[in-house]
Amino acid sequence: MLNLHDTATGTVRPLLQRQAGKVSIYACGPTVYDLPHLGHGRYVLVWDVLRRYLVAQGLEVTFVSNITDIDDNIITRAAEEGRSEAEVAAEYERRWFEALELLGVERPDGVPHATEYVETMVALIGRLIDDDVAYTTSDGVYLDTSKVADYGLLAGQPLESLRAGARVDEHAEKRSALDFALWKAAKPGEPTWPAPFGEGRPGWHTECVVMALDLLGEGFDLHVGGQDLRFPHHENERAQAVADGRVFAAHWGHSGWVMVGGEKMSKSLKNFTSLTDLLAQSDARAYRLLCLQAHYRAPVEVTPPTIAQAEATLRRLDNLARRFEVGAIAPTPVVLADHNVEPELLANFTAAMDDDLDTPRAFALVMDAVSAANSAADRGDLDRAHLLAQSVVVLFGTLGLGLDGATVEVDATSAALAAERDAARLERDWARADALRAELEARGWIVEDRDGVTTLGR
RNA sequence: GGUGGCGUGGCCGAGUGGUUAGGCAGCGGCCUGCAAAGCCGCGUACCCCGGUUCGAAUCCGGGCGCCACCUCCA
């Protein structure tokens, strides 16, 4: 049973299921107006790991993640580039999923778009106005947060301090600085939709409530996102559901920051790297591994050196896979019950993961198994070695990390060079043997002597 | 200004009141013709100052530094 930190209660508690055996998850997705950066990559990886782990336990997971395809940033971008909002959104959505595929992130089961749900949003806002929990101003419709019973639940700080700290420009017509826009009245040149309370477009916080409830239903199991969505976005989503008399998410999860030199990576600091760039210049698995080595709620330093360190670790893992000729099983989701994993390792791994997704501990356990597999093989206990090596592959597969140990095709020329080298070695012609090794390496091979025989790998 | 969090060895990064995190890099050894891969060993880490305790990096108080949220943000 997975225990997971719940932002609403501030505790680590069991992730309960509305319906036994099934887990419904909603993850707030990106606003598609630019290339995804490392910050997006992190939250996506964290929740991909959670999802895979639940599947590994034999649970049936429904994972919904939206695309915000209408908002201020998209409008600005479209104007800059002289094309429509829809074109901008379509392009960056495509780029988004390209990057995710390279990261080995499973595609969501449902990908709702905000623009497909405007009518439903209008209906919700209408009800909120009718119920007098929302009010109209000259520039839109706002939710009256004072009428929401436990507003501030996710913010984790007293309402007074939120209000006191509010640096929002005071809006004369807003009843409280905490009230937020459900609907933005039409402005010239912007996309608008009709509504009884005036033409306009939806505010950001409204779409996710409507889409989550539509696709997952009331009381769905888990709502996740990056830390920065906790307040105000998730708070405000929840506020609308509560105000509408609906039961919203049962559990809330939030993932930590990507840091660069001790600072949060963000657009405004201009210290961001796009995922597209990272994936072009490093092993795509390195970022996943780096994220796994840190706890999902803690910040993680992502810089060229830390990525390089992760790549070095991957080499060690790939060496193991090559040595035992055990292949990658990720990115296919793994169901643990279908595989043979060393029992004690499995128990420890599961205990770590069940403890608020303690991937650093799980990772350490599997790395210990890597050493154990190698040393078992060194002392000739091949059965044990293979069981452990296979376990390593399966458990990393559970986390979405594939090991590259596939048997590779060796071309005839390289095979001939290898044979020649072995012959030279038998004749103790070291100079020739070394020259042949250099030649093989120049051809891109990793050359290893295994039982005195030249073995080639990639 | 308000609120929350953090400060671990060269780097990344876990964790617990007393016992090895793990990874990367480094050093020594084994193996090898030499390497590579692998194995073994090593470094005696926990911001500062007090306090509680038989014992604190882990609890409490103070200080310093850093980060985040309160505003679009993963």
Coordinates of C-alpha atoms (C1' of nucleotides) in Angstrom, one line a residue:
Chain A
M1 CA 0.0 0.0 0.0
L2 CA 1.5 3.3 -1.1
N3 CA 1.7 6.0 1.5
L4 CA 2.0 9.4 -0.1
H5 CA 2.4 12.9 1.2
D6 CA -0.9 14.7 1.0
T7 CA -0.7 18.5 0.8
A8 CA -4.2 19.0 2.2
T9 CA -3.3 17.3 5.5
G10 CA 0.4 17.9 5.5
T11 CA 0.9 14.2 6.3
V12 CA 2.1 11.1 4.6
R13 CA -0.9 8.8 4.4
P14 CA -2.3 5.9 2.4
L15 CA -3.3 6.7 -1.1
L16 CA -6.9 5.4 -0.8
Q17 CA -8.8 4.2 -3.8
R18 CA -12.4 5.3 -4.5
Q19 CA -12.8 2.0 -6.3
A20 CA -10.7 -0.9 -5.2
G21 CA -8.0 -1.8 -7.7
K22 CA -8.3 1.4 -9.6
V23 CA -6.5 4.7 -9.2
S24 CA -7.6 8.0 -10.9
I25 CA -5.1 10.7 -11.2
Y26 CA -5.2 14.2 -12.6
A27 CA -2.0 16.1 -13.3
C28 CA -2.1 19.8 -14.3
G29 CA -0.5 19.9 -17.7
P30 CA 1.4 22.6 -19.6
T31 CA 0.3 25.9 -21.2
V32 CA 1.6 25.4 -24.7
Y33 CA 3.2 28.6 -25.8
D34 CA 6.9 27.6 -25.7
L35 CA 9.3 24.7 -25.5
P36 CA 9.0 22.7 -22.3
H37 CA 11.9 23.3 -19.9
L38 CA 13.6 21.2 -17.3
G39 CA 11.0 22.2 -14.7
H40 CA 8.2 20.7 -16.7
G41 CA 10.4 17.6 -17.2
R42 CA 10.8 17.1 -13.5
Y43 CA 7.1 17.1 -12.6
V44 CA 6.4 14.9 -15.6
L45 CA 9.0 12.4 -14.6
V46 CA 8.0 12.3 -10.9
W47 CA 4.4 11.5 -11.7
D48 CA 5.3 9.1 -14.5
V49 CA 7.3 7.2 -11.9
L50 CA 4.3 7.2 -9.5
R51 CA 2.0 6.0 -12.3
R52 CA 4.4 3.2 -13.2
Y53 CA 4.8 2.1 -9.7
L54 CA 1.0 1.8 -9.2
V55 CA 0.8 -0.2 -12.4
A56 CA 3.7 -2.3 -11.2
Q57 CA 1.6 -3.1 -8.1
G58 CA -1.2 -4.4 -10.4
L59 CA -3.5 -1.4 -10.1
E60 CA -5.4 -0.1 -13.0
V61 CA -4.5 3.6 -13.4
T62 CA -6.4 6.3 -15.2
F63 CA -4.1 9.2 -15.7
V64 CA -5.5 12.5 -17.1
S65 CA -3.4 15.5 -17.9
N66 CA -4.7 18.5 -19.7
I67 CA -3.3 20.9 -22.2
T68 CA -4.0 24.6 -21.6
D69 CA -4.4 25.9 -25.1
I70 CA -5.8 29.3 -24.4
D71 CA -4.3 31.9 -22.0
D72 CA -2.5 35.3 -21.9
N73 CA 0.9 33.8 -22.9
I74 CA -0.5 32.0 -25.9
I75 CA -2.3 35.2 -27.0
T76 CA 0.9 37.2 -26.7
R77 CA 2.9 34.7 -28.5
A78 CA 0.4 34.4 -31.3
A79 CA 0.5 38.2 -31.7
E80 CA 4.3 38.2 -31.8
E81 CA 4.4 35.6 -34.4
G82 CA 1.5 36.8 -36.5
R83 CA -0.4 33.6 -36.4
S84 CA -3.4 32.2 -34.6
E85 CA -3.6 31.1 -31.0
A86 CA -4.6 27.7 -32.2
E87 CA -1.5 27.4 -34.4
V88 CA 0.8 28.3 -31.6
A89 CA -0.9 25.9 -29.2
A90 CA -0.9 23.1 -31.7
E91 CA 2.8 23.5 -32.4
Y92 CA 3.9 23.5 -28.8
E93 CA 1.7 20.7 -27.9
R94 CA 3.4 18.6 -30.6
R95 CA 6.8 19.6 -29.2
W96 CA 5.6 18.8 -25.7
F97 CA 4.7 15.2 -26.5
E98 CA 7.9 14.8 -28.6
A99 CA 10.0 15.7 -25.6
L100 CA 7.9 13.4 -23.3
E101 CA 8.4 10.5 -25.6
L102 CA 12.1 11.0 -25.6
L103 CA 12.0 11.1 -21.8
G104 CA 10.1 7.8 -21.8
V105 CA 7.1 9.3 -20.2
E106 CA 3.9 7.4 -20.8
R107 CA 1.2 9.3 -22.6
P108 CA -1.8 10.2 -20.4
D109 CA -5.0 8.2 -20.8
G110 CA -6.8 11.4 -21.3
V111 CA -5.6 14.7 -22.7
P112 CA -8.4 17.3 -22.4
H113 CA -7.9 20.7 -23.9
A114 CA -9.3 23.8 -22.3
T115 CA -10.9 25.1 -25.4
E116 CA -13.0 21.9 -25.7
Y117 CA -14.5 22.6 -22.3
V118 CA -15.5 26.3 -22.5
E119 CA -19.2 25.5 -22.5
T120 CA -18.9 23.4 -19.4
M121 CA -16.9 26.1 -17.7
V122 CA -19.6 28.7 -18.6
A123 CA -22.2 26.4 -17.1
L124 CA -20.2 26.1 -13.9
I125 CA -19.5 29.8 -13.6
G126 CA -23.3 30.4 -14.2
R127 CA -24.1 28.2 -11.3
L128 CA -21.6 29.9 -9.1
I129 CA -23.1 33.3 -9.9
D130 CA -26.6 31.9 -9.3
D131 CA -25.5 30.6 -5.9
D132 CA -24.0 33.9 -5.1
V133 CA -20.5 32.6 -4.5
A134 CA -19.3 34.4 -7.6
Y135 CA -19.8 38.0 -8.7
T136 CA -19.5 40.0 -11.9
T137 CA -17.3 43.1 -12.3
S138 CA -16.5 45.3 -15.3
D139 CA -13.7 43.0 -16.4
G140 CA -15.1 39.5 -15.7
V141 CA -16.4 37.2 -13.1
Y142 CA -14.7 36.5 -9.7
L143 CA -15.1 33.8 -7.1
D144 CA -15.9 35.2 -3.6
T145 CA -13.3 33.2 -1.7
S146 CA -14.8 34.3 1.7
K147 CA -17.8 32.0 0.9
V148 CA -15.7 28.9 0.5
A149 CA -15.6 27.1 3.8
D150 CA -12.0 26.0 4.1
Y151 CA -10.3 28.3 1.6
G152 CA -6.6 28.1 2.2
L153 CA -6.4 24.4 2.9
L154 CA -3.7 23.8 0.3
A155 CA -1.9 27.1 0.8
G156 CA -0.7 25.9 4.2
Q157 CA -0.7 29.3 5.7
P158 CA -3.4 31.3 7.5
L159 CA -5.7 33.4 5.3
E160 CA -4.7 36.5 7.2
S161 CA -1.1 36.1 6.1
L162 CA -2.1 35.4 2.6
R163 CA -4.2 38.6 2.6
A164 CA -1.6 40.6 4.4
G165 CA 1.1 39.5 2.0
A166 CA -0.9 39.9 -1.1
R167 CA 1.0 42.1 -3.5
V168 CA -1.6 42.0 -6.1
D169 CA -2.7 45.3 -7.4
E170 CA -5.8 46.2 -5.6
H171 CA -8.7 45.8 -7.9
A172 CA -11.4 48.2 -6.8
E173 CA -14.2 45.9 -7.7
K174 CA -12.8 42.8 -6.1
R175 CA -14.2 42.1 -2.7
S176 CA -11.0 40.6 -1.5
A177 CA -7.5 40.4 -2.8
L178 CA -7.8 36.6 -2.7
D179 CA -10.8 36.5 -5.0
F180 CA -9.8 35.3 -8.5
A181 CA -11.0 35.5 -12.0
L182 CA -13.3 32.7 -13.3
W183 CA -13.9 34.6 -16.5
K184 CA -12.1 37.4 -18.3
A185 CA -14.3 39.8 -20.2
A186 CA -13.6 40.0 -23.9
K187 CA -10.8 42.4 -25.1
P188 CA -10.4 43.5 -28.7
G189 CA -8.5 41.1 -30.8
E190 CA -8.6 38.2 -28.3
P191 CA -10.4 34.9 -28.8
T192 CA -13.7 35.0 -27.0
W193 CA -16.7 32.7 -26.3
P194 CA -20.3 33.7 -25.6
A195 CA -21.6 33.5 -22.1
P196 CA -24.8 34.8 -20.4
F197 CA -22.5 37.0 -18.2
G198 CA -20.8 38.5 -21.2
E199 CA -18.4 37.5 -23.9
G200 CA -15.0 36.5 -22.8
R201 CA -12.6 33.6 -22.1
P202 CA -12.1 31.4 -19.1
G203 CA -9.7 32.1 -16.3
W204 CA -6.9 29.5 -15.8
H205 CA -8.2 28.0 -12.6
T206 CA -11.6 27.0 -14.0
E207 CA -10.5 24.6 -16.7
C208 CA -8.9 22.0 -14.5
V209 CA -11.9 21.6 -12.2
V210 CA -14.3 21.0 -15.0
M211 CA -12.0 18.6 -16.9
A212 CA -11.0 16.6 -13.9
L213 CA -14.6 16.2 -12.8
D214 CA -15.7 15.4 -16.3
L215 CA -13.1 12.7 -17.0
L216 CA -12.5 11.3 -13.5
G217 CA -15.7 12.2 -11.6
E218 CA -16.2 13.4 -8.1
G219 CA -13.9 12.3 -5.4
F220 CA -11.2 11.1 -7.8
D221 CA -8.1 9.7 -6.0
L222 CA -5.2 12.1 -6.6
H223 CA -4.5 15.5 -8.0
V224 CA -0.9 16.3 -8.7
G225 CA 1.4 19.0 -10.0
G226 CA 4.5 21.1 -9.3
Q227 CA 4.9 22.9 -6.0
D228 CA 4.0 26.2 -7.6
L229 CA 0.6 25.0 -8.5
R230 CA -0.3 24.4 -4.9
F231 CA -1.3 27.9 -4.4
P232 CA -3.1 29.6 -6.0
H233 CA -3.9 27.3 -8.8
H234 CA -4.9 24.1 -7.0
E235 CA -6.4 26.1 -4.1
N236 CA -8.6 27.9 -6.6
E237 CA -9.6 24.8 -8.5
R238 CA -10.7 23.2 -5.3
A239 CA -12.5 26.3 -4.1
Q240 CA -14.7 26.2 -7.2
A241 CA -15.5 22.6 -6.8
V242 CA -16.4 23.1 -3.2
A243 CA -18.4 26.2 -4.0
D244 CA -20.3 24.1 -6.6
G245 CA -21.1 21.5 -4.0
R246 CA -18.9 18.9 -5.6
V247 CA -16.4 16.5 -4.0
F248 CA -13.0 17.2 -5.5
A249 CA -9.6 15.4 -5.2
A250 CA -9.2 13.1 -2.2
H251 CA -5.4 13.5 -2.1
W252 CA -3.0 16.1 -3.3
G253 CA 0.6 15.7 -4.4
H254 CA 3.2 18.3 -5.3
S255 CA 6.7 17.8 -6.7
G256 CA 9.8 19.9 -6.0
W257 CA 11.9 22.3 -8.0
V258 CA 14.6 22.0 -10.4
M259 CA 17.5 24.2 -9.2
V260 CA 20.4 25.7 -11.0
G261 CA 23.2 27.0 -8.8
G262 CA 20.9 27.0 -5.8
E263 CA 18.1 28.9 -7.5
K264 CA 14.8 27.8 -8.8
M265 CA 14.9 27.3 -12.5
S266 CA 12.3 29.7 -14.0
K267 CA 11.5 31.6 -17.0
S268 CA 11.8 35.0 -15.3
L269 CA 15.4 34.2 -14.0
K270 CA 16.3 33.2 -17.5
N271 CA 18.2 30.2 -16.1
F272 CA 16.2 27.6 -17.8
T273 CA 17.2 24.9 -20.2
S274 CA 14.7 23.5 -22.6
L275 CA 14.0 19.8 -22.4
T276 CA 14.5 19.7 -26.1
D277 CA 18.1 21.0 -25.7
L278 CA 18.9 18.7 -22.8
L279 CA 17.6 15.6 -24.7
A280 CA 19.6 16.6 -27.7
Q281 CA 22.9 16.6 -25.8
S282 CA 22.6 13.9 -23.2
D283 CA 21.3 10.4 -22.7
A284 CA 17.6 10.9 -22.2
R285 CA 17.7 8.4 -19.3
A286 CA 20.2 10.6 -17.4
Y287 CA 17.6 13.2 -16.4
R288 CA 15.2 10.5 -15.1
L289 CA 18.0 8.9 -13.1
L290 CA 19.0 12.2 -11.6
C291 CA 15.4 12.8 -10.6
L292 CA 15.2 9.3 -9.1
Q293 CA 18.2 9.9 -6.9
A294 CA 16.5 12.8 -5.2
H295 CA 13.3 12.7 -3.3
Y296 CA 10.4 13.9 -5.4
R297 CA 9.4 16.7 -3.0
A298 CA 13.0 18.0 -2.6
P299 CA 14.7 20.3 -5.0
V300 CA 17.2 18.8 -7.4
E301 CA 20.3 20.5 -8.9
V302 CA 20.2 20.0 -12.7
T303 CA 23.4 21.2 -14.4
P304 CA 25.8 19.8 -16.9
P305 CA 28.0 18.2 -14.2
T306 CA 25.1 16.5 -12.4
I307 CA 23.7 15.2 -15.8
A308 CA 27.2 13.9 -16.5
Q309 CA 27.3 12.2 -13.2
A310 CA 24.1 10.5 -14.0
E311 CA 25.4 9.4 -17.3
A312 CA 28.4 7.8 -15.6
T313 CA 26.1 5.9 -13.4
L314 CA 24.2 4.7 -16.5
R315 CA 27.4 3.4 -17.9
R316 CA 27.8 1.2 -14.8
L317 CA 24.3 -0.1 -15.2
D318 CA 24.7 -0.7 -18.9
N319 CA 27.9 -2.6 -18.2
L320 CA 25.9 -4.8 -15.9
A321 CA 23.2 -5.3 -18.6
R322 CA 25.9 -6.1 -21.2
R323 CA 27.7 -8.5 -18.9
F324 CA 24.7 -10.6 -18.1
E325 CA 22.9 -10.0 -21.4
V326 CA 19.8 -8.8 -19.8
G327 CA 17.9 -6.3 -21.8
A328 CA 15.9 -3.2 -21.3
I329 CA 12.2 -3.6 -20.4
A330 CA 11.3 0.0 -20.0
P331 CA 9.6 2.0 -21.3
T332 CA 7.0 -0.6 -21.3
P333 CA 5.2 -0.5 -17.9
V334 CA 6.2 -3.4 -15.8
V335 CA 3.8 -5.4 -13.6
L336 CA 6.1 -6.8 -10.8
A337 CA 4.0 -10.0 -10.3
D338 CA 4.9 -11.1 -13.9
H339 CA 8.6 -11.1 -13.1
N340 CA 11.0 -13.0 -11.0
V341 CA 12.8 -10.6 -8.6
E342 CA 15.0 -11.6 -5.7
P343 CA 12.6 -11.7 -2.8
E344 CA 14.5 -9.8 -0.2
L345 CA 15.4 -7.1 -2.7
L346 CA 11.8 -6.9 -3.8
A347 CA 10.5 -6.5 -0.3
N348 CA 12.9 -3.7 0.5
F349 CA 12.3 -2.0 -2.7
T350 CA 8.6 -2.1 -2.2
A351 CA 8.9 -0.8 1.3
A352 CA 11.0 2.1 0.1
M353 CA 8.6 3.0 -2.6
D354 CA 5.6 2.7 -0.4
D355 CA 7.1 5.1 2.0
D356 CA 6.2 8.3 0.1
L357 CA 7.9 7.2 -3.1
D358 CA 11.3 7.0 -1.6
T359 CA 13.2 6.6 -4.9
P360 CA 16.6 7.5 -3.5
R361 CA 16.4 4.6 -1.1
A362 CA 15.0 2.3 -3.7
F363 CA 17.8 3.4 -6.0
A364 CA 20.4 2.7 -3.4
L365 CA 19.0 -0.8 -2.8
V366 CA 19.1 -1.6 -6.5
M367 CA 22.7 -0.3 -6.8
D368 CA 23.6 -2.6 -3.9
A369 CA 22.1 -5.4 -6.0
V370 CA 24.3 -4.3 -8.9
S371 CA 27.4 -4.9 -6.8
A372 CA 26.0 -8.1 -5.5
A373 CA 25.3 -9.4 -9.0
N374 CA 28.8 -8.6 -10.1
S375 CA 30.5 -10.1 -7.1
A376 CA 28.4 -13.2 -7.3
A377 CA 29.5 -13.6 -10.9
D378 CA 33.1 -13.0 -9.9
R379 CA 33.0 -15.8 -7.5
G380 CA 31.3 -18.1 -9.9
D381 CA 27.8 -18.1 -8.5
L382 CA 26.1 -17.6 -11.8
D383 CA 22.6 -18.4 -10.8
R384 CA 22.6 -15.9 -8.1
A385 CA 24.3 -13.3 -10.3
H386 CA 21.7 -13.7 -13.1
L387 CA 18.8 -13.5 -10.6
L388 CA 20.2 -10.3 -9.2
A389 CA 21.0 -8.8 -12.6
Q390 CA 17.5 -9.7 -13.9
S391 CA 16.1 -8.1 -10.7
V392 CA 18.0 -4.9 -11.3
V393 CA 16.6 -4.7 -14.8
V394 CA 13.0 -5.3 -13.7
L395 CA 13.1 -2.9 -10.8
F396 CA 14.7 -0.1 -12.8
G397 CA 12.1 -0.9 -15.5
T398 CA 9.4 -0.3 -12.8
L399 CA 10.8 3.2 -12.5
G400 CA 10.8 3.7 -16.2
L401 CA 14.6 3.3 -16.6
G402 CA 15.7 0.9 -19.3
L403 CA 19.2 -0.6 -19.3
D404 CA 20.9 -0.9 -22.6
G405 CA 22.2 -4.4 -22.6
A406 CA 20.7 -5.6 -25.8
T407 CA 22.9 -8.0 -27.7
V408 CA 24.3 -6.0 -30.6
E409 CA 24.9 -7.1 -34.1
V410 CA 28.6 -7.2 -34.8
D411 CA 29.5 -6.5 -38.5
A412 CA 31.7 -8.9 -40.3
T413 CA 34.7 -6.6 -40.4
S414 CA 34.6 -5.9 -36.7
A415 CA 34.2 -9.6 -35.9
A416 CA 37.2 -10.4 -38.1
L417 CA 39.2 -7.7 -36.3
A418 CA 38.2 -9.2 -32.9
A419 CA 39.2 -12.7 -34.1
E420 CA 42.5 -11.4 -35.3
R421 CA 43.1 -9.7 -32.0
D422 CA 42.5 -13.0 -30.2
A423 CA 44.9 -14.7 -32.5
A424 CA 47.5 -12.1 -31.9
R425 CA 47.0 -12.4 -28.1
L426 CA 47.5 -16.2 -28.3
E427 CA 50.8 -15.5 -30.0
R428 CA 51.6 -12.9 -27.4
D429 CA 51.9 -10.3 -30.1
W430 CA 50.8 -7.5 -27.8
A431 CA 51.6 -4.6 -30.1
R432 CA 49.4 -6.1 -32.8
A433 CA 46.7 -6.9 -30.3
D434 CA 46.7 -3.4 -28.9
A435 CA 46.6 -1.9 -32.4
L436 CA 43.6 -4.0 -33.2
R437 CA 41.9 -3.0 -30.0
A438 CA 42.5 0.7 -30.9
E439 CA 41.0 0.1 -34.3
L440 CA 37.9 -1.5 -32.8
E441 CA 37.5 1.3 -30.4
A442 CA 37.9 3.8 -33.2
R443 CA 35.0 2.0 -34.8
G444 CA 32.9 2.8 -31.8
W445 CA 33.1 -0.4 -29.9
I446 CA 33.5 -0.9 -26.2
V447 CA 36.2 -3.6 -26.1
E448 CA 36.3 -6.0 -23.2
D449 CA 38.1 -9.2 -22.6
R450 CA 35.7 -11.8 -21.2
D451 CA 37.2 -15.1 -20.4
G452 CA 40.1 -14.2 -22.5
V453 CA 38.0 -13.5 -25.6
T454 CA 37.5 -10.1 -27.2
T455 CA 33.9 -9.0 -26.6
L456 CA 32.3 -6.1 -28.4
G457 CA 29.6 -3.9 -27.1
R458 CA 28.2 -0.5 -27.7
Chain B
rG1 C1' 6.6 43.1 5.1
rG2 C1' 4.0 38.1 6.1
rU3 C1' 4.5 32.5 5.8
rG4 C1' 7.0 28.0 5.1
rG5 C1' 11.4 25.2 4.2
rC6 C1' 16.5 24.2 4.0
rG7 C1' 22.1 24.4 5.3
rU8 C1' 25.5 16.8 5.0
rG9 C1' 32.4 14.7 2.9
rG10 C1' 35.5 17.4 -4.0
rC11 C1' 30.2 17.2 -6.6
rC12 C1' 25.0 15.2 -6.5
rG13 C1' 22.0 13.4 -2.8
rA14 C1' 19.4 10.1 1.3
rG15 C1' 18.8 9.3 6.4
rU16 C1' 18.3 8.1 11.6
rG17 C1' 19.0 10.0 18.8
rG18 C1' 24.0 5.6 19.6
rU19 C1' 25.3 0.8 14.1
rU20 C1' 27.9 1.6 6.0
rA21 C1' 23.0 5.5 2.6
rG22 C1' 23.8 5.4 -2.6
rG23 C1' 25.8 7.6 -7.1
rC24 C1' 29.9 10.4 -9.5
rA25 C1' 35.0 11.9 -9.0
rG26 C1' 39.8 10.6 -6.2
rC27 C1' 43.3 7.2 -3.8
rG28 C1' 45.2 2.1 -2.6
rG29 C1' 44.8 -3.1 -3.6
rC30 C1' 43.1 -7.6 -6.5
rC31 C1' 42.2 -9.3 -11.5
rU32 C1' 44.7 -8.3 -16.7
rG33 C1' 50.4 -9.1 -21.1
rC34 C1' 48.6 -3.9 -20.6
rA35 C1' 43.9 -2.1 -20.5
rA36 C1' 38.6 -2.2 -20.1
rA37 C1' 34.8 -4.3 -17.1
rG38 C1' 34.4 -6.1 -12.2
rC39 C1' 35.6 -6.9 -7.0
rC40 C1' 37.7 -5.2 -2.1
rG41 C1' 39.4 -1.2 1.0
rC42 C1' 40.0 4.2 2.1
rG43 C1' 38.4 9.2 2.9
rU44 C1' 36.9 9.5 9.7
rA45 C1' 30.8 14.7 6.3
rC46 C1' 26.8 16.8 8.7
rC47 C1' 26.6 26.1 8.9
rC48 C1' 27.9 28.6 14.0
rC49 C1' 27.0 29.1 19.4
rG50 C1' 24.5 27.4 23.5
rG51 C1' 21.1 23.7 25.9
rU52 C1' 18.6 18.7 26.8
rU53 C1' 20.8 13.6 26.9
rC54 C1' 25.0 8.4 29.1
rG55 C1' 25.2 9.8 23.8
rA56 C1' 22.9 14.7 18.6
rA57 C1' 24.5 15.6 12.2
rU58 C1' 19.5 13.9 14.0
rC59 C1' 15.5 17.2 19.8
rC60 C1' 15.2 22.5 21.9
rG61 C1' 16.8 27.9 21.9
rG62 C1' 19.6 31.8 19.6
rG63 C1' 22.6 33.4 15.4
rC64 C1' 24.3 33.5 10.3
rG65 C1' 23.4 32.0 5.3
rC66 C1' 20.3 30.3 1.4
rC67 C1' 15.6 28.9 -1.1
rA68 C1' 10.6 29.2 -2.0
rC69 C1' 5.5 30.9 -1.5
rC70 C1' 2.3 35.3 -0.8
rU71 C1' 2.2 37.5 -8.4
rC72 C1' 2.0 34.1 -14.5
rC73 C1' 5.1 29.7 -13.4
rA74 C1' 6.1 22.6 -13.2

